[in-house]
PDB file of C-alpha atoms in Angstrom:
ATOM      1  CA  MET A 186      57.560 128.705  36.080  1.00  0.00           C
ATOM      2  CA  PRO A 187      57.469 131.219  38.980  1.00  0.00           C
ATOM      3  CA  THR A 188      59.281 130.171  42.114  1.00  0.00           C
ATOM      4  CA  THR A 189      57.791 130.318  45.627  1.00  0.00           C
ATOM      5  CA  THR A 190      60.092 133.285  46.427  1.00  0.00           C
ATOM      6  CA  SER A 191      59.001 135.240  43.317  1.00  0.00           C
ATOM      7  CA  LEU A 192      55.337 134.605  44.067  1.00  0.00           C
ATOM      8  CA  ILE A 193      55.811 135.878  47.643  1.00  0.00           C
ATOM      9  CA  GLU A 194      57.675 138.959  46.385  1.00  0.00           C
ATOM     10  CA  GLN A 195      54.886 139.656  43.833  1.00  0.00           C
ATOM     11  CA  GLU A 196      52.272 139.292  46.598  1.00  0.00           C
ATOM     12  CA  GLN A 197      54.206 141.716  48.843  1.00  0.00           C
ATOM     13  CA  GLN A 198      54.546 144.203  46.034  1.00  0.00           C
ATOM     14  CA  GLU A 199      50.775 144.038  45.436  1.00  0.00           C
ATOM     15  CA  GLN A 200      50.212 144.699  49.142  1.00  0.00           C
ATOM     16  CA  PHE A 201      52.550 147.734  49.030  1.00  0.00           C
ATOM     17  CA  VAL A 202      50.665 149.120  45.987  1.00  0.00           C
ATOM     18  CA  SER A 203      47.275 148.551  47.654  1.00  0.00           C
ATOM     19  CA  GLN A 204      48.355 150.145  50.957  1.00  0.00           C
ATOM     20  CA  HIS A 205      49.855 153.120  49.140  1.00  0.00           C
ATOM     21  CA  GLU A 206      46.688 153.697  47.150  1.00  0.00           C
ATOM     22  CA  GLU A 207      44.599 153.525  50.362  1.00  0.00           C
ATOM     23  CA  ALA A 208      46.900 156.016  51.979  1.00  0.00           C
ATOM     24  CA  LYS A 209      46.591 158.413  49.006  1.00  0.00           C
ATOM     25  CA  LEU A 210      42.831 158.203  49.243  1.00  0.00           C
ATOM     26  CA  LEU A 211      42.976 159.097  52.931  1.00  0.00           C
ATOM     27  CA  LEU A 212      45.213 162.066  52.122  1.00  0.00           C
ATOM     28  CA  GLY A 213      42.718 163.224  49.631  1.00  0.00           C
ATOM     29  CA  GLU A 214      39.903 163.077  52.172  1.00  0.00           C
ATOM     30  CA  ALA A 215      42.077 164.887  54.781  1.00  0.00           C
ATOM     31  CA  TYR A 216      41.860 168.181  52.878  1.00  0.00           C
ATOM     32  CA  THR A 217      38.148 168.325  53.444  1.00  0.00           C
ATOM     33  CA  ILE A 218      38.064 166.823  56.931  1.00  0.00           C
ATOM     34  CA  SER A 219      40.765 169.171  58.208  1.00  0.00           C
ATOM     35  CA  ALA A 220      38.250 172.059  57.999  1.00  0.00           C
ATOM     36  CA  VAL A 221      37.005 171.616  61.560  1.00  0.00           C
ATOM     37  CA  VAL A 222      34.432 174.296  62.326  1.00  0.00           C
ATOM     38  CA  ASP A 223      32.033 172.804  64.883  1.00  0.00           C
ATOM     39  CA  ALA A 224      31.402 169.778  67.173  1.00  0.00           C
ATOM     40  CA  PRO A 225      30.110 167.452  64.440  1.00  0.00           C
ATOM     41  CA  SER A 226      33.020 168.130  62.097  1.00  0.00           C
ATOM     42  CA  GLU A 227      35.399 167.631  65.003  1.00  0.00           C
ATOM     43  CA  MET A 228      33.804 164.248  65.646  1.00  0.00           C
ATOM     44  CA  THR A 229      34.328 163.414  61.982  1.00  0.00           C
ATOM     45  CA  ALA A 230      37.939 164.418  62.298  1.00  0.00           C
ATOM     46  CA  VAL A 231      38.382 162.085  65.316  1.00  0.00           C
ATOM     47  CA  GLU A 232      36.891 159.172  63.399  1.00  0.00           C
ATOM     48  CA  PHE A 233      39.132 159.945  60.405  1.00  0.00           C
ATOM     49  CA  LEU A 234      42.211 160.066  62.618  1.00  0.00           C
ATOM     50  CA  LYS A 235      41.264 156.709  64.021  1.00  0.00           C
ATOM     51  CA  GLN A 236      41.299 155.294  60.487  1.00  0.00           C
ATOM     52  CA  ILE A 237      44.709 156.833  59.989  1.00  0.00           C
ATOM     53  CA  LYS A 238      45.981 155.183  63.164  1.00  0.00           C
ATOM     54  CA  LEU A 239      44.563 151.777  62.095  1.00  0.00           C
ATOM     55  CA  HIS A 240      46.193 152.206  58.705  1.00  0.00           C
ATOM     56  CA  TYR A 241      49.509 153.063  60.349  1.00  0.00           C
ATOM     57  CA  ALA A 242      49.225 149.883  62.462  1.00  0.00           C
ATOM     58  CA  LYS A 243      48.418 147.723  59.464  1.00  0.00           C
ATOM     59  CA  ILE A 244      51.387 149.062  57.483  1.00  0.00           C
ATOM     60  CA  GLU A 245      53.726 148.737  60.477  1.00  0.00           C
ATOM     61  CA  SER A 246      52.644 145.195  61.144  1.00  0.00           C
ATOM     62  CA  ALA A 247      53.458 144.280  57.542  1.00  0.00           C
ATOM     63  CA  ARG A 248      56.790 146.002  57.752  1.00  0.00           C
ATOM     64  CA  VAL A 249      57.821 144.255  60.955  1.00  0.00           C
ATOM     65  CA  PHE A 250      56.705 140.860  59.573  1.00  0.00           C
ATOM     66  CA  LEU A 251      59.039 141.292  56.599  1.00  0.00           C
ATOM     67  CA  THR A 252      61.976 143.118  58.265  1.00  0.00           C
ATOM     68  CA  LYS A 253      62.212 141.515  61.739  1.00  0.00           C
ATOM     69  CA  PRO A 254      63.919 138.275  60.497  1.00  0.00           C
ATOM     70  CA  LEU A 255      66.222 140.268  58.219  1.00  0.00           C
ATOM     71  CA  ASN A 256      67.158 142.697  61.007  1.00  0.00           C
ATOM     72  CA  GLU A 257      67.826 139.906  63.483  1.00  0.00           C
ATOM     73  CA  HIS A 258      70.087 138.162  60.917  1.00  0.00           C
ATOM     74  CA  LEU A 259      71.792 141.478  60.123  1.00  0.00           C
ATOM     75  CA  HIS A 260      72.347 142.186  63.786  1.00  0.00           C
ATOM     76  CA  LYS A 261      74.044 138.860  64.246  1.00  0.00           C
ATOM     77  CA  ILE A 262      76.296 139.502  61.286  1.00  0.00           C
ATOM     78  CA  ASN A 263      77.184 142.967  62.522  1.00  0.00           C
ATOM     79  CA  VAL A 264      78.013 141.629  66.006  1.00  0.00           C
ATOM     80  CA  GLU A 265      80.402 139.092  64.531  1.00  0.00           C
ATOM     81  CA  PHE A 266      82.078 141.656  62.288  1.00  0.00           C
ATOM     82  CA  LYS A 267      82.304 144.106  65.219  1.00  0.00           C
ATOM     83  CA  LYS A 268      84.212 141.471  67.166  1.00  0.00           C
ATOM     84  CA  THR A 269      86.593 141.070  64.199  1.00  0.00           C
ATOM     85  CA  THR A 270      87.201 144.794  63.623  1.00  0.00           C
ATOM     86  CA  GLN A 271      87.314 145.887  67.262  1.00  0.00           C
ATOM     87  CA  PRO A 272      91.009 144.963  67.774  1.00  0.00           C
ATOM     88  CA  LEU A 273      91.817 146.774  64.516  1.00  0.00           C
ATOM     89  CA  GLU A 274      90.013 149.962  65.762  1.00  0.00           C
ATOM     90  CA  GLN A 275      91.848 149.786  69.065  1.00  0.00           C
ATOM     91  CA  ALA A 276      95.217 149.271  67.295  1.00  0.00           C
ATOM     92  CA  GLU A 277      94.530 152.175  64.983  1.00  0.00           C
ATOM     93  CA  ALA A 278      93.509 154.488  67.802  1.00  0.00           C
ATOM     94  CA  LEU A 279      96.453 153.463  69.924  1.00  0.00           C
ATOM     95  CA  VAL A 280      99.026 154.224  67.120  1.00  0.00           C
ATOM     96  CA  LYS A 281      97.339 157.467  66.117  1.00  0.00           C
ATOM     97  CA  LYS A 282      97.333 158.558  69.728  1.00  0.00           C
ATOM     98  CA  GLY A 283     101.163 157.988  69.806  1.00  0.00           C
ATOM     99  CA  MET A 284     101.568 159.953  66.562  1.00  0.00           C
ATOM    100  CA  ILE A 285      99.551 162.859  67.898  1.00  0.00           C
ATOM    101  CA  ALA A 286     101.508 162.853  71.091  1.00  0.00           C
ATOM    102  CA  TYR A 287     104.775 162.866  69.099  1.00  0.00           C
ATOM    103  CA  ARG A 288     103.647 165.838  66.957  1.00  0.00           C
ATOM    104  CA  ASN A 289     102.584 167.746  70.047  1.00  0.00           C
ATOM    105  CA  SER A 290     105.904 167.169  71.721  1.00  0.00           C
ATOM    106  CA  PRO A 291     108.131 170.228  72.308  1.00  0.00           C
ATOM    107  CA  GLU A 292     110.894 168.664  70.173  1.00  0.00           C
ATOM    108  CA  PHE A 293     108.634 168.191  67.147  1.00  0.00           C
ATOM    109  CA  LEU A 294     106.980 171.606  67.518  1.00  0.00           C
ATOM    110  CA  ASP A 295     110.391 173.251  67.614  1.00  0.00           C
ATOM    111  CA  ALA A 296     111.432 171.409  64.509  1.00  0.00           C
ATOM    112  CA  GLU A 297     108.183 172.350  62.835  1.00  0.00           C
ATOM    113  CA  ARG A 298     108.596 176.062  63.693  1.00  0.00           C
ATOM    114  CA  ASN A 299     112.005 175.865  62.203  1.00  0.00           C
ATOM    115  CA  ARG A 300     110.745 174.341  58.972  1.00  0.00           C
ATOM    116  CA  LEU A 301     107.973 176.914  58.729  1.00  0.00           C
ATOM    117  CA  GLU A 302     110.460 179.815  59.263  1.00  0.00           C
ATOM    118  CA  ILE A 303     112.690 178.395  56.460  1.00  0.00           C
ATOM    119  CA  GLU A 304     109.701 178.206  54.150  1.00  0.00           C
ATOM    120  CA  ARG A 305     108.850 181.832  55.072  1.00  0.00           C
ATOM    121  CA  GLU A 306     112.377 182.909  54.261  1.00  0.00           C
ATOM    122  CA  ALA A 307     112.276 180.967  50.974  1.00  0.00           C
ATOM    123  CA  ARG A 308     109.067 182.784  49.893  1.00  0.00           C
ATOM    124  CA  GLN A 309     110.756 186.072  50.742  1.00  0.00           C
ATOM    125  CA  ALA A 310     113.817 185.062  48.746  1.00  0.00           C
ATOM    126  CA  ILE A 311     111.699 184.156  45.734  1.00  0.00           C
ATOM    127  CA  ARG A 312     109.918 187.580  45.901  1.00  0.00           C
ATOM    128  CA  GLU A 313     113.301 189.311  46.065  1.00  0.00           C
ATOM    129  CA  GLY A 314     114.831 187.094  43.363  1.00  0.00           C
ATOM    130  CA  ASP A 315     117.616 186.066  45.741  1.00  0.00           C
ATOM    131  CA  SER A 316     118.805 182.812  44.037  1.00  0.00           C
ATOM    132  CA  PRO A 317     121.909 182.246  46.199  1.00  0.00           C
ATOM    133  CA  ARG A 318     119.814 182.510  49.346  1.00  0.00           C
ATOM    134  CA  LEU A 319     117.111 180.209  47.932  1.00  0.00           C
ATOM    135  CA  THR A 320     119.757 177.602  47.127  1.00  0.00           C
ATOM    136  CA  GLU A 321     121.093 177.885  50.684  1.00  0.00           C
ATOM    137  CA  LEU A 322     117.601 177.490  52.108  1.00  0.00           C
ATOM    138  CA  ALA A 323     116.930 174.425  49.952  1.00  0.00           C
ATOM    139  CA  ASP A 324     119.532 172.339  51.949  1.00  0.00           C
ATOM    140  CA  GLU A 325     118.271 173.667  55.215  1.00  0.00           C
ATOM    141  CA  HIS A 326     114.635 172.938  54.200  1.00  0.00           C
ATOM    142  CA  ALA A 327     115.541 169.345  53.313  1.00  0.00           C
ATOM    143  CA  ALA A 328     116.927 168.769  56.818  1.00  0.00           C
ATOM    144  CA  ALA A 329     114.046 170.558  58.553  1.00  0.00           C
ATOM    145  CA  SER A 330     111.485 168.554  56.509  1.00  0.00           C
ATOM    146  CA  ALA A 331     113.199 165.310  57.569  1.00  0.00           C
ATOM    147  CA  ALA A 332     112.828 166.327  61.223  1.00  0.00           C
ATOM    148  CA  ALA A 333     109.242 167.692  60.903  1.00  0.00           C
ATOM    149  CA  PRO A 334     107.672 166.588  57.616  1.00  0.00           C
ATOM    150  CA  LYS A 335     104.300 167.884  56.377  1.00  0.00           C
ATOM    151  CA  LYS A 336     103.389 164.358  55.415  1.00  0.00           C
ATOM    152  CA  VAL A 337     104.911 160.894  55.969  1.00  0.00           C
ATOM    153  CA  GLU A 338     105.411 158.802  52.866  1.00  0.00           C
ATOM    154  CA  THR A 339     106.283 155.087  52.983  1.00  0.00           C
ATOM    155  CA  ALA A 340     106.481 152.339  50.423  1.00  0.00           C
ATOM    156  CA  THR A 341     102.923 151.300  51.152  1.00  0.00           C
ATOM    157  CA  GLY A 342     101.092 154.598  51.779  1.00  0.00           C
ATOM    158  CA  GLU A 343     101.266 158.054  53.293  1.00  0.00           C
ATOM    159  CA  ALA A 344      99.909 160.038  56.148  1.00  0.00           C
ATOM    160  CA  ARG A 345      98.800 163.678  55.943  1.00  0.00           C
ATOM    161  CA  PHE A 346      98.139 165.782  59.001  1.00  0.00           C
ATOM    162  CA  ARG A 347      95.211 168.201  59.416  1.00  0.00           C
ATOM    163  CA  LYS A 348      95.433 170.789  62.203  1.00  0.00           C
ATOM    164  CA  THR A 349      92.342 170.471  64.299  1.00  0.00           C
ATOM    165  CA  LEU A 350      91.470 172.869  67.123  1.00  0.00           C
ATOM    166  CA  LYS A 351      90.380 171.112  70.346  1.00  0.00           C
ATOM    167  CA  TRP A 352      88.873 172.481  73.526  1.00  0.00           C
ATOM    168  CA  GLU A 353      88.247 171.513  77.082  1.00  0.00           C
ATOM    169  CA  LEU A 354      86.170 173.277  79.697  1.00  0.00           C
ATOM    170  CA  VAL A 355      88.413 174.022  82.678  1.00  0.00           C
ATOM    171  CA  ASP A 356      86.491 176.734  84.592  1.00  0.00           C
ATOM    172  CA  LEU A 357      82.760 176.948  84.337  1.00  0.00           C
ATOM    173  CA  GLU A 358      82.576 180.019  86.609  1.00  0.00           C
ATOM    174  CA  VAL A 359      84.285 182.248  83.998  1.00  0.00           C
ATOM    175  CA  LEU A 360      82.604 180.792  80.958  1.00  0.00           C
ATOM    176  CA  PRO A 361      80.558 183.537  79.156  1.00  0.00           C
ATOM    177  CA  ALA A 362      76.787 183.195  79.357  1.00  0.00           C
ATOM    178  CA  GLY A 363      76.561 183.026  75.571  1.00  0.00           C
ATOM    179  CA  TYR A 364      78.214 179.609  75.701  1.00  0.00           C
ATOM    180  CA  TRP A 365      75.868 178.071  78.212  1.00  0.00           C
ATOM    181  CA  THR A 366      73.488 175.408  76.846  1.00  0.00           C
ATOM    182  CA  PRO A 367      69.857 175.439  78.146  1.00  0.00           C
ATOM    183  CA  ASP A 368      68.941 172.158  79.870  1.00  0.00           C
ATOM    184  CA  GLU A 369      65.692 171.450  77.990  1.00  0.00           C
ATOM    185  CA  LYS A 370      64.632 168.571  80.231  1.00  0.00           C
ATOM    186  CA  LYS A 371      65.104 170.790  83.339  1.00  0.00           C
ATOM    187  CA  ILE A 372      63.116 173.623  81.713  1.00  0.00           C
ATOM    188  CA  ALA A 373      60.234 171.203  80.633  1.00  0.00           C
ATOM    189  CA  ALA A 374      60.037 169.796  84.187  1.00  0.00           C
ATOM    190  CA  ALA A 375      59.858 173.317  85.662  1.00  0.00           C
ATOM    191  CA  VAL A 376      57.183 174.463  83.190  1.00  0.00           C
ATOM    192  CA  LYS A 377      55.185 171.292  83.936  1.00  0.00           C
ATOM    193  CA  ALA A 378      55.424 172.102  87.616  1.00  0.00           C
ATOM    194  CA  GLY A 379      53.921 175.519  86.938  1.00  0.00           C
ATOM    195  CA  MET A 380      57.073 177.567  87.446  1.00  0.00           C
ATOM    196  CA  ALA A 381      57.645 180.866  85.574  1.00  0.00           C
ATOM    197  CA  ILE A 382      61.125 181.004  84.063  1.00  0.00           C
ATOM    198  CA  PRO A 383      62.569 184.343  82.819  1.00  0.00           C
ATOM    199  CA  GLY A 384      63.310 184.136  79.115  1.00  0.00           C
ATOM    200  CA  VAL A 385      60.938 181.187  78.577  1.00  0.00           C
ATOM    201  CA  LYS A 386      57.505 181.694  76.938  1.00  0.00           C
ATOM    202  CA  THR A 387      54.883 179.014  77.762  1.00  0.00           C
ATOM    203  CA  TRP A 388      51.568 178.289  76.106  1.00  0.00           C
ATOM    204  CA  THR A 389      49.120 175.456  75.919  1.00  0.00           C
ATOM    205  CA  GLU A 390      48.079 173.434  72.868  1.00  0.00           C
ATOM    206  CA  ALA A 391      45.256 170.907  72.710  1.00  0.00           C
ATOM    207  CA  VAL A 392      46.928 168.114  70.848  1.00  0.00           C
ATOM    208  CA  PRO A 393      44.552 165.301  69.745  1.00  0.00           C
ATOM    209  CA  ILE A 394      45.432 161.787  71.009  1.00  0.00           C
ATOM    210  CA  ILE A 395      43.565 159.032  69.168  1.00  0.00           C
ATOM    211  CA  VAL A 396      42.889 155.858  71.044  1.00  0.00           C
TER     212      VAL A 396
END
């Protein structure tokens, strides 16, 4: 025997199907109505767009009716989980910041350069077939890797490090023009005020607003 929930879901599905079929019918009509060639056909287009707007409103009303309680409940859950995870996020960021600072310290960078130089010499020794030198470098590399490891391995996990370039704007006056970002809001306000801006093309479009 169908439950109340299943009956409601079936009714909702039937509404979705019905609204989708209505929307497809309107799309079919739009191909003809879009051929606006005179005042009467434009009036027909306006009436059609009003139908579209009403159909949008009906679908949106149904969507909100179904999703609002779910979204409110989901929001409450997410708020509680955010409270739970926020200290973890702060702890993670704090420790990572310390690790980054350590790996950017002069001491670590010197040790890293030493390891990289040993690795370069080892590659050269391999190319030259210099086994004694390679054996000698192996001990040096072990010590250098302990001081500046590529990755950190522990009993419970490991950390790998990706070199990421960062940037900070320190002098706007010397920044090349190619790196300036146009302020779209400022341009729009100036155009609306009737100002002519070099490098900006303006034009007018009659956009229909259905009420």
